PDB file of C-alpha atoms in Angstrom:
ATOM      1  CA  MET A  27      26.927 -28.722  -7.391  1.00 75.00           C
ATOM      2  CA  SER A  28      23.973 -28.948  -5.183  1.00 90.00           C
ATOM      3  CA  VAL A  29      22.018 -26.025  -3.933  1.00 92.00           C
ATOM      4  CA  ASP A  30      19.358 -25.655  -1.162  1.00 97.00           C
ATOM      5  CA  ALA A  31      16.785 -23.681  -3.523  1.00 97.00           C
ATOM      6  CA  VAL A  32      16.143 -23.083  -7.062  1.00 97.00           C
ATOM      7  CA  ILE A  33      14.199 -20.192  -7.915  1.00 97.00           C
ATOM      8  CA  ILE A  34      12.414 -20.271 -11.325  1.00 97.00           C
ATOM      9  CA  GLY A  35      12.138 -16.619 -12.569  1.00 95.00           C
ATOM     10  CA  ALA A  36      13.669 -13.344 -11.482  1.00 94.00           C
ATOM     11  CA  GLY A  37      10.445 -11.469 -11.102  1.00 93.00           C
ATOM     12  CA  HIS A  38       9.717  -9.674  -8.042  1.00 91.00           C
ATOM     13  CA  ASN A  39       8.445 -12.722  -6.147  1.00 91.00           C
ATOM     14  CA  GLY A  40      11.303 -14.716  -7.186  1.00 95.00           C
ATOM     15  CA  LEU A  41      13.973 -12.111  -6.244  1.00 94.00           C
ATOM     16  CA  VAL A  42      12.336 -11.347  -2.673  1.00 93.00           C
ATOM     17  CA  ALA A  43      12.213 -15.260  -2.129  1.00 94.00           C
ATOM     18  CA  ALA A  44      15.691 -15.773  -3.452  1.00 95.00           C
ATOM     19  CA  THR A  45      17.182 -12.907  -1.116  1.00 94.00           C
ATOM     20  CA  MET A  46      15.174 -13.913   1.750  1.00 92.00           C
ATOM     21  CA  LEU A  47      16.516 -17.578   1.536  1.00 96.00           C
ATOM     22  CA  ALA A  48      20.145 -16.321   1.046  1.00 96.00           C
ATOM     23  CA  ARG A  49      19.893 -13.940   4.063  1.00 93.00           C
ATOM     24  CA  ALA A  50      18.881 -17.036   6.147  1.00 94.00           C
ATOM     25  CA  GLY A  51      22.077 -18.970   5.052  1.00 96.00           C
ATOM     26  CA  TRP A  52      20.480 -21.078   2.086  1.00 97.00           C
ATOM     27  CA  SER A  53      22.535 -21.438  -1.165  1.00 97.00           C
ATOM     28  CA  VAL A  54      20.209 -20.452  -3.962  1.00 97.00           C
ATOM     29  CA  GLU A  55      20.254 -20.485  -7.554  1.00 97.00           C
ATOM     30  CA  VAL A  56      17.887 -18.280  -9.626  1.00 96.00           C
ATOM     31  CA  LEU A  57      17.017 -19.175 -13.233  1.00 96.00           C
ATOM     32  CA  GLU A  58      15.855 -16.567 -15.779  1.00 95.00           C
ATOM     33  CA  THR A  59      15.547 -16.709 -19.560  1.00 94.00           C
ATOM     34  CA  SER A  60      15.960 -12.878 -19.870  1.00 91.00           C
ATOM     35  CA  ASP A  61      19.130 -11.004 -20.019  1.00 89.00           C
ATOM     36  CA  VAL A  62      17.879  -8.544 -17.232  1.00 88.00           C
ATOM     37  CA  ALA A  63      16.164  -9.690 -13.812  1.00 91.00           C
ATOM     38  CA  GLY A  64      13.063  -8.098 -12.944  1.00 92.00           C
ATOM     39  CA  GLY A  65      10.382 -10.033 -14.698  1.00 92.00           C
ATOM     40  CA  ALA A  66       7.584  -7.409 -15.424  1.00 92.00           C
ATOM     41  CA  ILE A  67       9.624  -4.735 -13.464  1.00 93.00           C
ATOM     42  CA  GLY A  68      11.690  -2.760 -16.114  1.00 91.00           C
ATOM     43  CA  SER A  69      12.396   0.566 -17.613  1.00 93.00           C
ATOM     44  CA  ALA A  70      13.613   1.817 -21.021  1.00 92.00           C
ATOM     45  CA  ARG A  71      15.054   5.122 -22.100  1.00 93.00           C
ATOM     46  CA  ASP A  72      13.504   6.535 -25.239  1.00 94.00           C
ATOM     47  CA  ASP A  73      15.305   8.741 -28.055  1.00 95.00           C
ATOM     48  CA  ALA A  74      14.430  11.881 -26.130  1.00 96.00           C
ATOM     49  CA  GLY A  75      15.948  10.596 -23.139  1.00 93.00           C
ATOM     50  CA  TYR A  76      13.117   9.908 -20.926  1.00 94.00           C
ATOM     51  CA  VAL A  77      12.829   6.927 -18.990  1.00 93.00           C
ATOM     52  CA  HIS A  78       9.456   4.894 -19.177  1.00 94.00           C
ATOM     53  CA  ASP A  79       8.261   1.843 -17.205  1.00 94.00           C
ATOM     54  CA  TRP A  80       7.305  -0.619 -19.852  1.00 93.00           C
ATOM     55  CA  GLY A  81       5.754  -3.028 -17.055  1.00 92.00           C
ATOM     56  CA  SER A  82       4.381  -2.523 -13.639  1.00 90.00           C
ATOM     57  CA  ALA A  83       4.537   1.073 -12.853  1.00 86.00           C
ATOM     58  CA  PHE A  84       2.525   1.463  -9.483  1.00 89.00           C
ATOM     59  CA  TYR A  85       4.140   0.841  -6.170  1.00 90.00           C
ATOM     60  CA  GLY A  86       1.772   2.829  -3.935  1.00 86.00           C
ATOM     61  CA  VAL A  87       1.438  -0.090  -1.177  1.00 86.00           C
ATOM     62  CA  LEU A  88       4.998  -1.256  -1.253  1.00 89.00           C
ATOM     63  CA  GLN A  89       6.035   0.982   1.720  1.00 87.00           C
ATOM     64  CA  THR A  90       3.518  -0.935   3.763  1.00 83.00           C
ATOM     65  CA  SER A  91       5.072  -4.455   3.042  1.00 82.00           C
ATOM     66  CA  PRO A  92       7.534  -5.924   5.509  1.00 79.00           C
ATOM     67  CA  VAL A  93       9.767  -6.564   2.585  1.00 85.00           C
ATOM     68  CA  TYR A  94      10.194  -2.886   2.025  1.00 88.00           C
ATOM     69  CA  ALA A  95      11.992  -2.570   5.344  1.00 86.00           C
ATOM     70  CA  GLU A  96      13.368  -6.130   5.477  1.00 87.00           C
ATOM     71  CA  LEU A  97      15.348  -5.630   2.346  1.00 91.00           C
ATOM     72  CA  GLN A  98      16.146  -2.043   3.107  1.00 91.00           C
ATOM     73  CA  LEU A  99      14.579  -0.720  -0.301  1.00 92.00           C
ATOM     74  CA  ASP A 100      13.983   2.550   1.495  1.00 89.00           C
ATOM     75  CA  ARG A 101      17.719   3.058   1.434  1.00 91.00           C
ATOM     76  CA  ARG A 102      18.879   1.147  -1.624  1.00 92.00           C
ATOM     77  CA  VAL A 103      16.284   3.067  -3.792  1.00 94.00           C
ATOM     78  CA  ALA A 104      15.585   6.654  -4.073  1.00 95.00           C
ATOM     79  CA  TRP A 105      11.858   7.646  -3.949  1.00 95.00           C
ATOM     80  CA  ALA A 106       9.989  10.767  -4.860  1.00 94.00           C
ATOM     81  CA  CYS A 107       6.328  11.636  -4.464  1.00 90.00           C
ATOM     82  CA  THR A 108       4.112  14.956  -5.006  1.00 91.00           C
ATOM     83  CA  GLY A 109       2.292  17.083  -2.460  1.00 92.00           C
ATOM     84  CA  THR A 110      -0.945  15.692  -3.666  1.00 94.00           C
ATOM     85  CA  PRO A 111      -0.632  12.170  -4.184  1.00 93.00           C
ATOM     86  CA  LEU A 112      -4.305  11.339  -4.773  1.00 92.00           C
ATOM     87  CA  ALA A 113      -7.476  13.115  -5.987  1.00 92.00           C
ATOM     88  CA  SER A 114     -11.023  12.131  -6.703  1.00 91.00           C
ATOM     89  CA  LEU A 115     -13.438  13.719  -9.465  1.00 89.00           C
ATOM     90  CA  TRP A 116     -16.999  12.649  -9.527  1.00 84.00           C
ATOM     91  CA  ASP A 117     -18.866  15.413 -11.641  1.00 78.00           C
ATOM     92  CA  PRO A 118     -18.686  16.386 -15.346  1.00 78.00           C
ATOM     93  CA  THR A 119     -18.071  20.034 -13.911  1.00 77.00           C
ATOM     94  CA  GLY A 120     -14.832  19.060 -12.274  1.00 76.00           C
ATOM     95  CA  GLU A 121     -16.116  18.697  -8.668  1.00 83.00           C
ATOM     96  CA  GLY A 122     -13.603  16.797  -6.614  1.00 89.00           C
ATOM     97  CA  VAL A 123     -11.405  16.625  -3.415  1.00 92.00           C
ATOM     98  CA  ALA A 124      -7.608  16.139  -3.223  1.00 93.00           C
ATOM     99  CA  MET A 125      -5.398  14.403  -0.704  1.00 95.00           C
ATOM    100  CA  HIS A 126      -2.504  16.444   0.595  1.00 95.00           C
ATOM    101  CA  ARG A 127       0.634  14.548   2.049  1.00 92.00           C
ATOM    102  CA  ASP A 128      -0.075  16.353   5.317  1.00 93.00           C
ATOM    103  CA  ALA A 129      -3.030  14.513   6.966  1.00 95.00           C
ATOM    104  CA  ALA A 130      -4.065  17.919   8.586  1.00 96.00           C
ATOM    105  CA  GLY A 131      -4.208  19.390   5.138  1.00 95.00           C
ATOM    106  CA  THR A 132      -6.398  16.688   3.895  1.00 96.00           C
ATOM    107  CA  ALA A 133      -8.521  17.012   6.800  1.00 96.00           C
ATOM    108  CA  ALA A 134      -8.764  20.767   6.400  1.00 95.00           C
ATOM    109  CA  GLY A 135     -10.072  20.345   2.852  1.00 94.00           C
ATOM    110  CA  LEU A 136     -12.920  17.988   3.911  1.00 96.00           C
ATOM    111  CA  GLY A 137     -14.837  20.307   5.994  1.00 94.00           C
ATOM    112  CA  VAL A 138     -17.388  18.687   8.286  1.00 97.00           C
ATOM    113  CA  ASP A 139     -15.517  15.220   7.775  1.00 97.00           C
ATOM    114  CA  GLY A 140     -12.150  16.680   8.778  1.00 96.00           C
ATOM    115  CA  PRO A 141     -12.095  15.235  12.418  1.00 97.00           C
ATOM    116  CA  ALA A 142     -13.337  11.748  11.120  1.00 96.00           C
ATOM    117  CA  TRP A 143     -10.408  11.743   8.551  1.00 97.00           C
ATOM    118  CA  THR A 144      -7.963  12.600  11.311  1.00 96.00           C
ATOM    119  CA  ASP A 145      -9.217   9.903  13.725  1.00 92.00           C
ATOM    120  CA  LEU A 146      -9.021   7.325  10.803  1.00 92.00           C
ATOM    121  CA  VAL A 147      -5.328   8.305  10.278  1.00 93.00           C
ATOM    122  CA  GLY A 148      -4.864   8.048  13.990  1.00 90.00           C
ATOM    123  CA  TRP A 149      -6.218   4.480  13.931  1.00 85.00           C
ATOM    124  CA  TRP A 150      -4.104   3.445  11.047  1.00 86.00           C
ATOM    125  CA  ASP A 151      -0.910   4.681  12.781  1.00 84.00           C
ATOM    126  CA  ARG A 152      -1.768   3.139  16.184  1.00 81.00           C
ATOM    127  CA  ALA A 153      -3.240  -0.152  15.112  1.00 74.00           C
ATOM    128  CA  GLY A 154      -4.334  -0.419  11.391  1.00 73.00           C
ATOM    129  CA  GLN A 155      -1.015  -0.750   9.889  1.00 74.00           C
ATOM    130  CA  HIS A 156      -0.280  -3.749  12.059  1.00 70.00           C
ATOM    131  CA  LEU A 157      -3.393  -5.322  11.284  1.00 70.00           C
ATOM    132  CA  PHE A 158      -2.830  -5.106   7.516  1.00 68.00           C
ATOM    133  CA  GLY A 159       1.023  -6.090   8.120  1.00 67.00           C
ATOM    134  CA  GLY A 160      -0.599  -9.396   9.289  1.00 62.00           C
ATOM    135  CA  LEU A 161      -2.818  -9.537   6.354  1.00 63.00           C
ATOM    136  CA  THR A 162      -0.118  -9.038   3.747  1.00 62.00           C
ATOM    137  CA  GLY A 163       3.030 -10.280   5.461  1.00 60.00           C
ATOM    138  CA  PRO A 164       4.416 -13.842   5.605  1.00 63.00           C
ATOM    139  CA  ILE A 165       1.673 -16.502   6.115  1.00 61.00           C
ATOM    140  CA  GLY A 166       1.869 -17.737   9.559  1.00 61.00           C
ATOM    141  CA  ASP A 167       3.922 -15.029  11.075  1.00 64.00           C
ATOM    142  CA  PRO A 168       1.829 -13.924  14.388  1.00 62.00           C
ATOM    143  CA  ARG A 169       3.846 -10.759  15.088  1.00 64.00           C
ATOM    144  CA  PRO A 170       1.886  -8.216  13.077  1.00 61.00           C
ATOM    145  CA  LEU A 171      -1.334  -9.369  14.356  1.00 58.00           C
ATOM    146  CA  ALA A 172       0.039  -9.686  17.956  1.00 59.00           C
ATOM    147  CA  ARG A 173       1.139  -5.999  17.486  1.00 62.00           C
ATOM    148  CA  TRP A 174      -2.401  -5.204  16.369  1.00 57.00           C
ATOM    149  CA  ALA A 175      -4.074  -6.843  19.243  1.00 58.00           C
ATOM    150  CA  LEU A 176      -1.726  -4.901  21.593  1.00 59.00           C
ATOM    151  CA  HIS A 177      -2.802  -1.465  20.049  1.00 59.00           C
ATOM    152  CA  GLU A 178      -6.331  -2.149  19.530  1.00 61.00           C
ATOM    153  CA  HIS A 179      -8.939  -1.745  22.381  1.00 62.00           C
ATOM    154  CA  PRO A 180     -11.187  -4.925  22.591  1.00 62.00           C
ATOM    155  CA  ARG A 181     -14.265  -3.043  22.285  1.00 60.00           C
ATOM    156  CA  ASP A 182     -13.044  -1.757  18.876  1.00 63.00           C
ATOM    157  CA  ALA A 183     -12.008  -5.229  17.544  1.00 58.00           C
ATOM    158  CA  VAL A 184     -15.536  -6.057  16.485  1.00 56.00           C
ATOM    159  CA  GLY A 185     -15.843  -2.719  14.501  1.00 65.00           C
ATOM    160  CA  THR A 186     -12.476  -3.575  12.851  1.00 66.00           C
ATOM    161  CA  VAL A 187     -13.942  -7.136  11.716  1.00 65.00           C
ATOM    162  CA  ARG A 188     -17.119  -5.548  10.340  1.00 70.00           C
ATOM    163  CA  THR A 189     -14.835  -2.942   8.358  1.00 70.00           C
ATOM    164  CA  LEU A 190     -12.891  -5.917   6.777  1.00 74.00           C
ATOM    165  CA  LEU A 191     -16.170  -7.551   5.698  1.00 76.00           C
ATOM    166  CA  GLU A 192     -18.409  -4.558   4.719  1.00 85.00           C
ATOM    167  CA  PRO A 193     -18.722  -3.192   1.302  1.00 92.00           C
ATOM    168  CA  VAL A 194     -16.837   0.273   1.241  1.00 92.00           C
ATOM    169  CA  GLU A 195     -20.076   1.955  -0.101  1.00 94.00           C
ATOM    170  CA  ALA A 196     -21.891   1.217   3.027  1.00 93.00           C
ATOM    171  CA  TRP A 197     -18.708   1.916   5.282  1.00 92.00           C
ATOM    172  CA  VAL A 198     -18.166   5.342   4.024  1.00 95.00           C
ATOM    173  CA  GLN A 199     -21.959   6.162   4.466  1.00 94.00           C
ATOM    174  CA  HIS A 200     -21.711   5.740   8.323  1.00 91.00           C
ATOM    175  CA  ARG A 201     -18.237   6.825   8.617  1.00 93.00           C
ATOM    176  CA  PHE A 202     -18.320  10.301   6.686  1.00 97.00           C
ATOM    177  CA  GLN A 203     -21.110  12.906   6.319  1.00 96.00           C
ATOM    178  CA  ALA A 204     -20.323  14.683   2.987  1.00 95.00           C
ATOM    179  CA  GLN A 205     -19.454  13.414  -0.610  1.00 93.00           C
ATOM    180  CA  ALA A 206     -15.961  14.484  -0.564  1.00 94.00           C
ATOM    181  CA  ALA A 207     -14.462  12.216   2.116  1.00 96.00           C
ATOM    182  CA  ARG A 208     -16.595   9.409   0.903  1.00 95.00           C
ATOM    183  CA  MET A 209     -15.332   9.592  -2.600  1.00 94.00           C
ATOM    184  CA  LEU A 210     -11.904  10.219  -1.611  1.00 95.00           C
ATOM    185  CA  PHE A 211     -11.886   7.050   0.329  1.00 95.00           C
ATOM    186  CA  ALA A 212     -14.149   4.921  -1.733  1.00 93.00           C
ATOM    187  CA  SER A 213     -12.742   5.483  -5.006  1.00 91.00           C
ATOM    188  CA  ASN A 214      -9.409   3.685  -3.880  1.00 91.00           C
ATOM    189  CA  ALA A 215     -11.333   0.162  -4.048  1.00 89.00           C
ATOM    190  CA  THR A 216     -11.518   0.300  -7.744  1.00 85.00           C
ATOM    191  CA  HIS A 217      -7.796  -0.074  -8.104  1.00 82.00           C
ATOM    192  CA  ALA A 218      -8.054  -3.399  -6.784  1.00 80.00           C
ATOM    193  CA  ASP A 219     -10.712  -4.395  -9.131  1.00 82.00           C
ATOM    194  CA  VAL A 220     -13.619  -4.820  -6.380  1.00 84.00           C
ATOM    195  CA  ALA A 221     -16.878  -3.248  -6.881  1.00 88.00           C
ATOM    196  CA  VAL A 222     -17.598  -0.807  -4.320  1.00 90.00           C
ATOM    197  CA  ASP A 223     -20.779  -2.614  -3.308  1.00 92.00           C
ATOM    198  CA  ALA A 224     -19.115  -5.955  -2.881  1.00 89.00           C
ATOM    199  CA  SER A 225     -18.207  -7.597   0.637  1.00 87.00           C
ATOM    200  CA  GLY A 226     -14.633  -7.019   1.323  1.00 85.00           C
ATOM    201  CA  SER A 227     -14.035  -3.936  -0.624  1.00 90.00           C
ATOM    202  CA  THR A 228     -13.281  -1.635   2.519  1.00 88.00           C
ATOM    203  CA  PRO A 229      -9.847  -3.374   2.941  1.00 86.00           C
ATOM    204  CA  PRO A 230      -8.254  -2.652  -0.233  1.00 87.00           C
ATOM    205  CA  ALA A 231      -9.665   0.939  -0.078  1.00 91.00           C
ATOM    206  CA  MET A 232      -8.410   1.309   3.400  1.00 90.00           C
ATOM    207  CA  LEU A 233      -4.881   0.073   2.295  1.00 88.00           C
ATOM    208  CA  LEU A 234      -4.502   2.281  -0.661  1.00 91.00           C
ATOM    209  CA  ALA A 235      -6.104   5.303   0.987  1.00 94.00           C
ATOM    210  CA  MET A 236      -3.683   5.003   4.120  1.00 92.00           C
ATOM    211  CA  ALA A 237      -0.593   4.343   2.001  1.00 91.00           C
ATOM    212  CA  ALA A 238      -1.196   7.451   0.065  1.00 93.00           C
ATOM    213  CA  GLN A 239      -2.019   9.345   3.113  1.00 94.00           C
ATOM    214  CA  THR A 240       1.184   7.967   4.938  1.00 91.00           C
ATOM    215  CA  TYR A 241       3.745   7.629   2.453  1.00 91.00           C
ATOM    216  CA  GLY A 242       2.521   9.521  -0.565  1.00 91.00           C
ATOM    217  CA  PHE A 243       2.345   6.897  -3.327  1.00 91.00           C
ATOM    218  CA  ARG A 244       6.196   7.274  -3.927  1.00 92.00           C
ATOM    219  CA  VAL A 245       7.883   6.255  -7.216  1.00 92.00           C
ATOM    220  CA  PRO A 246      11.393   4.964  -7.614  1.00 94.00           C
ATOM    221  CA  VAL A 247      13.656   7.617  -9.029  1.00 94.00           C
ATOM    222  CA  GLY A 248      15.312   6.409 -12.407  1.00 93.00           C
ATOM    223  CA  GLY A 249      12.461   4.171 -13.153  1.00 94.00           C
ATOM    224  CA  ALA A 250      11.053   0.728 -11.864  1.00 93.00           C
ATOM    225  CA  SER A 251      14.272  -1.175 -12.960  1.00 93.00           C
ATOM    226  CA  ARG A 252      15.853   0.412  -9.899  1.00 93.00           C
ATOM    227  CA  LEU A 253      13.853  -1.939  -7.727  1.00 91.00           C
ATOM    228  CA  ALA A 254      15.127  -5.068  -9.607  1.00 90.00           C
ATOM    229  CA  GLU A 255      18.779  -3.949  -9.376  1.00 91.00           C
ATOM    230  CA  ALA A 256      18.393  -3.225  -5.592  1.00 91.00           C
TER     231      ALA A 256
END
């Protein structure tokens, strides 16, 4: 029997590719040597009854991906998050700042930089998410960037391009006045293994910071294996 596509490996990339092709009407066969699909997405229950993710365990930006909505992972998986999804500490005495699920609550804790944080979240809701949707979505799909162009004022486009290229260390210096907001934002770049003084370190910091503020760094209830099952 012939098929239209053969997917080698049932990791998350293979599962998404197979699902999208099948939904488009293709006949698809997925080959996997393990007994359970998921690749590095998996969970195990210990003797005490606790569920542990033994592979990938962070899905903080999944909600920003077109795949999340396209495959209805918001409905097929139960998600949970805390009221404080992110915090940054930068002093041995414990000095730090926390992000709250409510953007107004985060802004209130940033003092003089509260209005700048509110403005940043507003830009993300209006245009930024469309821009990053174009950067992280299917290659060649013009729709996310077209939506960004509709919501971004032409005079702001140059500043947005600069943001994409600028080291986050420099970006937070001219965006925020105090240490708290600078650290809350810039620390996110380190999760992407990019130096804060490296060109292009602002986009990963932006994506993670706004994903935390908008969606709350949610985790799948019941463990990572729920994603592969969905």
